[in-house]
Every structure is written in structure tokens, then in C-alpha cells.
Amino acid sequence: MASKLLRAVVLGPPGSGKGTVCERIARSFGLQHLSSGQFLRESLGGGGEAGALAQQYLERGLLVPDHVITRLMMAELEKRREQHWLLDGFPRTLGQAKALDGICQLDLVISLNIPFETLKDRLSARWVHPASGRVYNMDFNPPHTQGVDDLTGEPLVQREDDRPEAVAARLRKYKDAAKPVMELYKGILHSFSGTETNKIWPYVYTLLSSRIPPVLPEEEH
Ligand SMILES: Nc1nc2c(ncn2[C@@H]2O[C@H](COP(=O)(O)OP(=O)(O)O)[C@@H](O)[C@H]2O)c(=O)[nH]1
Ligand SMILES: Nc1ncnc2c1ncn2[C@@H]1O[C@H](COP(=O)(O)OP(=O)(O)O)[C@@H](O)[C@H]1O
């Protein structure tokens, strides 16, 4: 019998380590990490009205309207019906959660609770490789060569929405939007608090291992 396909969500405020933890889960369990933010950034390049609209929201650190992100995510999930789903940053509102519940029953929701000051410090030191979405941090995981992506050698950039004023807006908005989502999923919610991903990771690894077999040992993330 085919093993059950994982339907998991990782939530947390900007800078909480969603992308970092999802990449570790993807590598350790042999599945793909689906980031709503990355899909949006990739959609901007296509031009068109939707891309221009989304750009305005992203740059200001505002949530993109539910109907825009839901349509985008449903299309991406439709392509992956026969694959594990590890969703990073979606759903982020009750409306999005209800849309997702309309097409699947989630197995687990992981919530990363990281102190406000830690989030701000992390985002000020975040550098990304736009094409791949790979994430670096001058303090936590610097690139082998300063300023360039480890795999392609292409330049790293800081995201427009990681500027302090945009970060403040994102952090302010996150809590209100996320509260009803956590409430909806309280029966399958696993919250992890702390200031270091490396300390949270073993618990996340153990939790996922209870759902699907790992392909790498915990320490080889
Ligand atoms: N100092 C530090 N930085 C971290 C830690 N975990 C992740 N980061 C960095 O913090 C930034 C935000 O992490 P990211 O995974 O992008 O968070 P997301 O916005 O929730 O997806 C990135 O630059 C990461 O490299 C940690 O434990 N300590
Ligand atoms: N589920 C979502 N609903 C609405 N907007 C979203 C969603 N996911 C991402 N976005 C938009 O994309 C931006 C970047 O998201 P993401 O890459 O997850 O960054 P972060 O984890 O740092 O918030 C968000 O600030 C928001 O503007």
C-alpha cells in the first residue's frame, strides 16, 4: 500500500526560520519545500497585472490578498497531488486555511515562536539567492564566499521587504492574521519556542520521523 502522503504546514513570523527548517525537513525526509513567498517572488518575474499587484504588497511587507495567494497555491498543489506537501508560510489567514481544508486534511502544523528582537536581528543579516530562494545569514550560515551563492556563484541580495520599515509592518500584521489559524489547527499544532533553530531542529526531526521515514540522520540536515 502506498505510504500516506504528508500534508504538513510550517508557520511562523518573518525571520522565525520557516525556510531554514523547511529546507532541513526537505533534505532529511526527501521531499519538496513549498514556500508561498518564493512562489510569489517567482510569479513577479512573469510581468502581468497579478505580478505587479503582488509586488506592491510584498515591498510594503503586507500580506497579498487571500484570493491571489490562494489561487497561486492551489494551482501549485494541484500539480503535486501525488507528492508530500511541506507548506512554508501558507496558509497565513483563516480564509486561506479554509481553502486548504477544502482540498486536504492536514497531518500536522508546526509553529515557530521566536522572540521579536531575535526576528529583527536575523532579518537584518539575511541574504538570499533570488533564483533558488537559498537563504544565508552573516551570523548563522554565511556563504562560503562572501556575497555569492554557494552553488551558482551568483550574487546574493537583501530582500526589499527585509528593510526595517517593511519588517516592522510584517511583524505587526503577522500575529493578528495567524491567531485564528492556530486556533483552527489546535488539535494538530506543534509549537516550538526558542532563539536557535539548531536547538529546535531535533524536536522537529523527531516529530516528522513519527509521520514519515527519514532519508538522512538528524545531524546530517
Ligand atoms: N542567528 C540565527 N539566524 C538564523 C537561525 N535560524 C535561521 N536563521 C537565519 O535567520 C534568517 C531568517 O530565517 P528564514 O529561514 O529565512 O526565516 P523565514 O522568514 O521564517 O522563512 C535567515 O537569514 C536564516 O539564515 C538561528 O538559529 N540563528
Ligand atoms: N500565505 C500568504 N498570504 C499572503 N501573503 C503572503 C503569503 N505568503 C507570503 N506572502 C507575501 O510574501 C512575503 C514574503 O513571504 P515569505 O517569503 O514567507 O517571507 P517571511 O517568512 O520572511 O515572511 C510576505 O511578507 C507577504 O507579503
Short mmCIF file of C-alpha atoms and ligand atoms in Angstrom, two decimals:
data_model
loop_
_atom_site.label_atom_id
_atom_site.label_comp_id
_atom_site.label_asym_id
_atom_site.label_seq_id
_atom_site.Cartn_x
_atom_site.Cartn_y
_atom_site.Cartn_z
CA MET A 1 0.00 0.00 0.00
CA ALA A 2 1.40 3.42 -0.88
CA SER A 3 2.57 5.22 2.27
CA LYS A 4 0.33 8.12 3.28
CA LEU A 5 1.39 11.37 1.67
CA LEU A 6 2.44 14.00 4.20
CA ARG A 7 0.28 17.11 4.42
CA ALA A 8 2.24 19.49 6.69
CA VAL A 9 2.44 23.24 7.26
CA VAL A 10 5.21 25.30 8.89
CA LEU A 11 4.09 28.67 10.21
CA GLY A 12 5.89 31.47 11.96
CA PRO A 13 6.54 35.20 11.73
CA PRO A 14 9.06 36.62 9.26
CA GLY A 15 12.55 35.55 10.26
CA SER A 16 11.37 32.71 12.50
CA GLY A 17 13.27 30.14 10.47
CA LYS A 18 10.42 28.63 8.39
CA GLY A 19 12.56 28.46 5.26
CA THR A 20 15.57 27.14 7.17
CA VAL A 21 13.58 24.44 8.97
CA CYS A 22 11.66 23.51 5.80
CA GLU A 23 14.88 23.08 3.84
CA ARG A 24 16.22 20.78 6.57
CA ILE A 25 12.99 18.75 6.55
CA ALA A 26 13.08 18.59 2.74
CA ARG A 27 16.64 17.21 2.77
CA SER A 28 16.17 14.90 5.76
CA PHE A 29 12.90 13.37 4.53
CA GLY A 30 13.39 13.54 0.77
CA LEU A 31 10.52 15.86 -0.04
CA GLN A 32 9.95 19.28 -1.61
CA HIS A 33 9.56 22.51 0.38
CA LEU A 34 6.73 24.68 -0.99
CA SER A 35 7.18 28.34 0.01
CA SER A 36 4.30 30.71 -0.72
CA GLY A 37 6.71 33.65 -0.55
CA GLN A 38 9.07 32.04 -3.07
CA PHE A 39 6.20 31.18 -5.46
CA LEU A 40 5.08 34.80 -5.22
CA ARG A 41 8.54 36.16 -5.92
CA GLU A 42 8.82 33.84 -8.92
CA SER A 43 5.41 35.00 -10.18
CA LEU A 44 6.52 38.63 -10.14
CA GLY A 45 9.00 37.99 -12.91
CA GLY A 46 6.23 36.95 -15.27
CA GLY A 47 5.02 40.56 -15.57
CA GLY A 48 1.28 40.94 -15.93
CA GLU A 49 -1.21 42.58 -13.63
CA ALA A 50 -1.18 39.94 -10.87
CA GLY A 51 2.60 40.18 -10.60
CA ALA A 52 2.54 43.97 -10.41
CA LEU A 53 -0.20 43.86 -7.78
CA ALA A 54 1.66 41.30 -5.66
CA GLN A 55 4.87 43.34 -5.95
CA GLN A 56 3.20 46.30 -4.26
CA TYR A 57 2.12 44.19 -1.30
CA LEU A 58 5.44 42.37 -0.91
CA GLU A 59 7.54 45.54 -0.96
CA ARG A 60 5.43 47.05 1.83
CA GLY A 61 5.50 43.87 3.91
CA LEU A 62 1.74 43.48 3.55
CA LEU A 63 0.01 40.15 3.08
CA VAL A 64 -1.01 39.58 -0.52
CA PRO A 65 -4.84 39.32 -0.82
CA ASP A 66 -6.21 35.87 0.01
CA HIS A 67 -7.70 35.26 -3.43
CA VAL A 68 -4.35 35.99 -5.13
CA ILE A 69 -2.21 33.70 -2.97
CA THR A 70 -4.87 31.00 -2.70
CA ARG A 71 -5.27 30.76 -6.48
CA LEU A 72 -1.48 30.57 -6.86
CA MET A 73 -1.05 27.92 -4.14
CA MET A 74 -3.99 25.77 -5.25
CA ALA A 75 -2.51 25.65 -8.77
CA GLU A 76 0.90 24.64 -7.38
CA LEU A 77 -0.63 21.98 -5.09
CA GLU A 78 -2.77 20.58 -7.90
CA LYS A 79 0.48 19.78 -9.78
CA ARG A 80 1.75 17.89 -6.72
CA ARG A 81 -1.26 15.80 -5.66
CA GLU A 82 0.85 12.61 -5.64
CA GLN A 83 3.69 14.19 -3.65
CA HIS A 84 4.27 15.04 0.03
CA TRP A 85 3.30 18.64 0.79
CA LEU A 86 5.50 20.69 3.14
CA LEU A 87 3.96 24.16 3.07
CA ASP A 88 6.05 27.12 4.22
CA GLY A 89 4.09 30.28 5.02
CA PHE A 90 0.69 29.10 3.71
CA PRO A 91 -1.99 29.28 5.00
CA ARG A 92 -1.40 32.57 6.78
CA THR A 93 -5.06 33.66 7.28
CA LEU A 94 -8.29 31.90 8.21
CA GLY A 95 -9.61 32.33 4.67
CA GLN A 96 -6.55 30.61 3.23
CA ALA A 97 -6.77 27.83 5.84
CA LYS A 98 -10.38 27.14 4.92
CA ALA A 99 -9.47 26.98 1.23
CA LEU A 100 -6.69 24.49 2.01
CA ASP A 101 -9.02 22.40 4.22
CA GLY A 102 -11.29 22.20 1.20
CA ILE A 103 -8.71 20.13 -0.69
CA CYS A 104 -6.88 18.17 2.01
CA GLN A 105 -6.77 17.10 5.63
CA LEU A 106 -3.54 18.34 7.24
CA ASP A 107 -1.49 15.90 9.34
CA LEU A 108 0.42 18.50 11.33
CA VAL A 109 1.08 22.21 11.69
CA ILE A 110 4.42 23.38 13.11
CA SER A 111 4.52 26.86 14.61
CA LEU A 112 7.86 28.60 15.30
CA ASN A 113 7.63 31.06 18.20
CA ILE A 114 10.72 33.25 18.16
CA PRO A 115 11.20 36.46 20.20
CA PHE A 116 10.58 39.73 18.37
CA GLU A 117 14.13 41.07 18.87
CA THR A 118 15.62 37.83 17.53
CA LEU A 119 13.47 38.12 14.40
CA LYS A 120 14.67 41.66 13.75
CA ASP A 121 18.33 40.71 14.23
CA ARG A 122 18.00 37.74 11.91
CA LEU A 123 16.26 39.63 9.11
CA SER A 124 18.83 42.42 9.19
CA ALA A 125 21.50 39.80 8.44
CA ARG A 126 19.50 37.76 5.89
CA TRP A 127 20.90 37.44 2.36
CA VAL A 128 19.21 35.40 -0.36
CA HIS A 129 19.96 33.95 -3.78
CA PRO A 130 16.83 35.15 -5.65
CA ALA A 131 16.73 32.46 -8.33
CA SER A 132 16.84 29.49 -5.93
CA GLY A 133 15.47 31.08 -2.75
CA ARG A 134 18.52 29.79 -0.86
CA VAL A 135 18.88 31.72 2.38
CA TYR A 136 22.04 32.81 4.19
CA ASN A 137 22.81 34.76 7.33
CA MET A 138 26.01 36.59 8.16
CA ASP A 139 25.80 35.29 11.75
CA PHE A 140 24.21 31.86 11.35
CA ASN A 141 25.02 30.38 7.95
CA PRO A 142 27.26 32.63 5.91
CA PRO A 143 28.06 31.74 2.27
CA HIS A 144 31.45 30.08 1.63
CA THR A 145 32.44 33.17 -0.37
CA GLN A 146 31.05 36.45 0.89
CA GLY A 147 28.23 37.86 -1.21
CA VAL A 148 27.77 34.92 -3.59
CA ASP A 149 25.59 31.80 -3.65
CA ASP A 150 27.42 28.58 -2.71
CA LEU A 151 26.09 26.58 -5.66
CA THR A 152 25.95 29.06 -8.55
CA GLY A 153 28.40 31.80 -7.54
CA GLU A 154 25.67 34.30 -8.41
CA PRO A 155 25.31 37.44 -6.26
CA LEU A 156 23.32 37.38 -3.03
CA VAL A 157 20.89 40.21 -2.29
CA GLN A 158 18.92 41.51 0.66
CA ARG A 159 15.17 41.38 0.07
CA GLU A 160 13.32 44.66 -0.37
CA ASP A 161 10.87 43.53 2.33
CA ASP A 162 13.69 42.92 4.82
CA ARG A 163 14.21 46.67 5.16
CA PRO A 164 13.42 47.74 8.76
CA GLU A 165 10.19 49.59 7.92
CA ALA A 166 8.81 46.67 5.90
CA VAL A 167 9.87 44.20 8.61
CA ALA A 168 8.02 46.23 11.25
CA ALA A 169 4.87 46.10 9.12
CA ARG A 170 5.16 42.35 8.57
CA LEU A 171 5.76 41.59 12.23
CA ARG A 172 2.85 43.80 13.29
CA LYS A 173 0.47 42.11 10.89
CA TYR A 174 1.59 38.55 11.49
CA LYS A 175 0.08 37.93 14.95
CA ASP A 176 -3.47 39.09 14.17
CA ALA A 177 -3.65 37.06 10.98
CA ALA A 178 -2.04 33.92 12.44
CA LYS A 179 -4.12 33.71 15.65
CA PRO A 180 -7.31 32.26 14.10
CA VAL A 181 -5.24 29.86 12.01
CA MET A 182 -3.54 28.45 15.13
CA GLU A 183 -6.94 28.15 16.78
CA LEU A 184 -8.35 26.26 13.79
CA TYR A 185 -5.45 23.79 13.83
CA LYS A 186 -5.01 23.50 17.59
CA GLY A 187 -5.61 19.74 17.50
CA ILE A 188 -2.63 19.14 15.18
CA LEU A 189 -0.48 22.14 16.20
CA HIS A 190 3.08 21.65 17.44
CA SER A 191 4.65 24.86 18.73
CA PHE A 192 8.39 25.30 19.19
CA SER A 193 9.86 28.27 21.04
CA GLY A 194 13.43 29.48 21.32
CA THR A 195 16.07 31.63 19.70
CA GLU A 196 18.10 28.96 17.91
CA THR A 197 17.00 26.76 15.02
CA ASN A 198 19.68 24.22 15.94
CA LYS A 199 18.03 23.70 19.32
CA ILE A 200 14.52 23.38 17.82
CA TRP A 201 15.57 21.11 14.94
CA PRO A 202 15.92 17.81 16.90
CA TYR A 203 12.31 18.11 18.09
CA VAL A 204 11.07 18.88 14.58
CA TYR A 205 13.07 15.92 13.22
CA THR A 206 11.58 13.57 15.83
CA LEU A 207 8.06 14.83 15.12
CA LEU A 208 8.40 14.33 11.34
CA SER A 209 10.05 10.91 11.86
CA SER A 210 6.85 9.78 13.59
CA ARG A 211 4.99 10.52 10.34
CA ILE A 212 7.36 9.55 7.51
CA PRO A 213 10.70 7.71 7.33
CA PRO A 214 13.77 9.98 7.24
CA VAL A 215 16.32 9.54 4.42
CA LEU A 216 19.10 11.23 6.43
CA PRO A 217 20.01 11.04 10.14
CA GLU A 218 19.07 14.09 12.22
CA GLU A 219 22.56 15.55 12.38
CA GLU A 220 23.05 15.44 8.59
CA HIS A 221 20.45 18.08 7.82
N1 LIG B 1 21.37 33.73 14.09
C1 LIG B 1 20.49 32.83 13.65
N2 LIG B 1 19.96 33.02 12.41
C2 LIG B 1 19.09 32.08 11.98
C3 LIG B 1 18.71 30.94 12.75
N3 LIG B 1 17.81 30.21 12.01
C4 LIG B 1 17.65 30.87 10.82
N4 LIG B 1 18.43 31.98 10.82
C5 LIG B 1 18.58 32.98 9.77
O1 LIG B 1 17.55 33.93 10.00
C6 LIG B 1 17.02 34.40 8.75
C7 LIG B 1 15.53 34.02 8.68
O2 LIG B 1 15.44 32.62 8.51
P1 LIG B 1 14.40 32.08 7.40
O3 LIG B 1 14.52 30.58 7.40
O4 LIG B 1 14.58 32.82 6.14
O5 LIG B 1 13.02 32.52 8.12
P2 LIG B 1 11.57 32.71 7.47
O6 LIG B 1 11.46 34.15 7.13
O7 LIG B 1 10.64 32.31 8.61
O8 LIG B 1 11.49 31.79 6.30
C8 LIG B 1 17.85 33.75 7.66
O9 LIG B 1 18.93 34.61 7.33
C9 LIG B 1 18.39 32.48 8.35
O10 LIG B 1 19.65 32.07 7.79
C10 LIG B 1 19.30 30.79 14.06
O11 LIG B 1 19.04 29.83 14.80
N5 LIG B 1 20.18 31.76 14.46
N1 LIG B 2 0.23 32.96 2.69
C1 LIG B 2 0.46 34.24 2.33
N2 LIG B 2 -0.56 35.13 2.32
C2 LIG B 2 -0.35 36.42 1.97
N3 LIG B 2 0.85 36.92 1.62
C3 LIG B 2 1.90 36.07 1.64
C4 LIG B 2 1.76 34.69 1.99
N4 LIG B 2 2.98 34.09 1.92
C5 LIG B 2 3.85 35.06 1.56
N5 LIG B 2 3.21 36.24 1.39
C6 LIG B 2 3.81 37.51 0.96
O1 LIG B 2 5.17 37.28 0.62
C7 LIG B 2 6.04 37.95 1.55
C8 LIG B 2 7.26 37.10 1.81
O2 LIG B 2 6.84 35.89 2.40
P1 LIG B 2 7.97 34.87 2.92
O3 LIG B 2 8.95 34.60 1.85
O4 LIG B 2 7.25 33.73 3.57
O5 LIG B 2 8.74 35.74 3.97
P2 LIG B 2 8.77 35.70 5.52
O6 LIG B 2 8.75 34.29 6.01
O7 LIG B 2 10.05 36.40 5.82
O8 LIG B 2 7.53 36.43 5.90
C9 LIG B 2 5.18 38.20 2.78
O9 LIG B 2 5.67 39.32 3.52
C10 LIG B 2 3.84 38.50 2.12
O10 LIG B 2 3.86 39.81 1.55
#
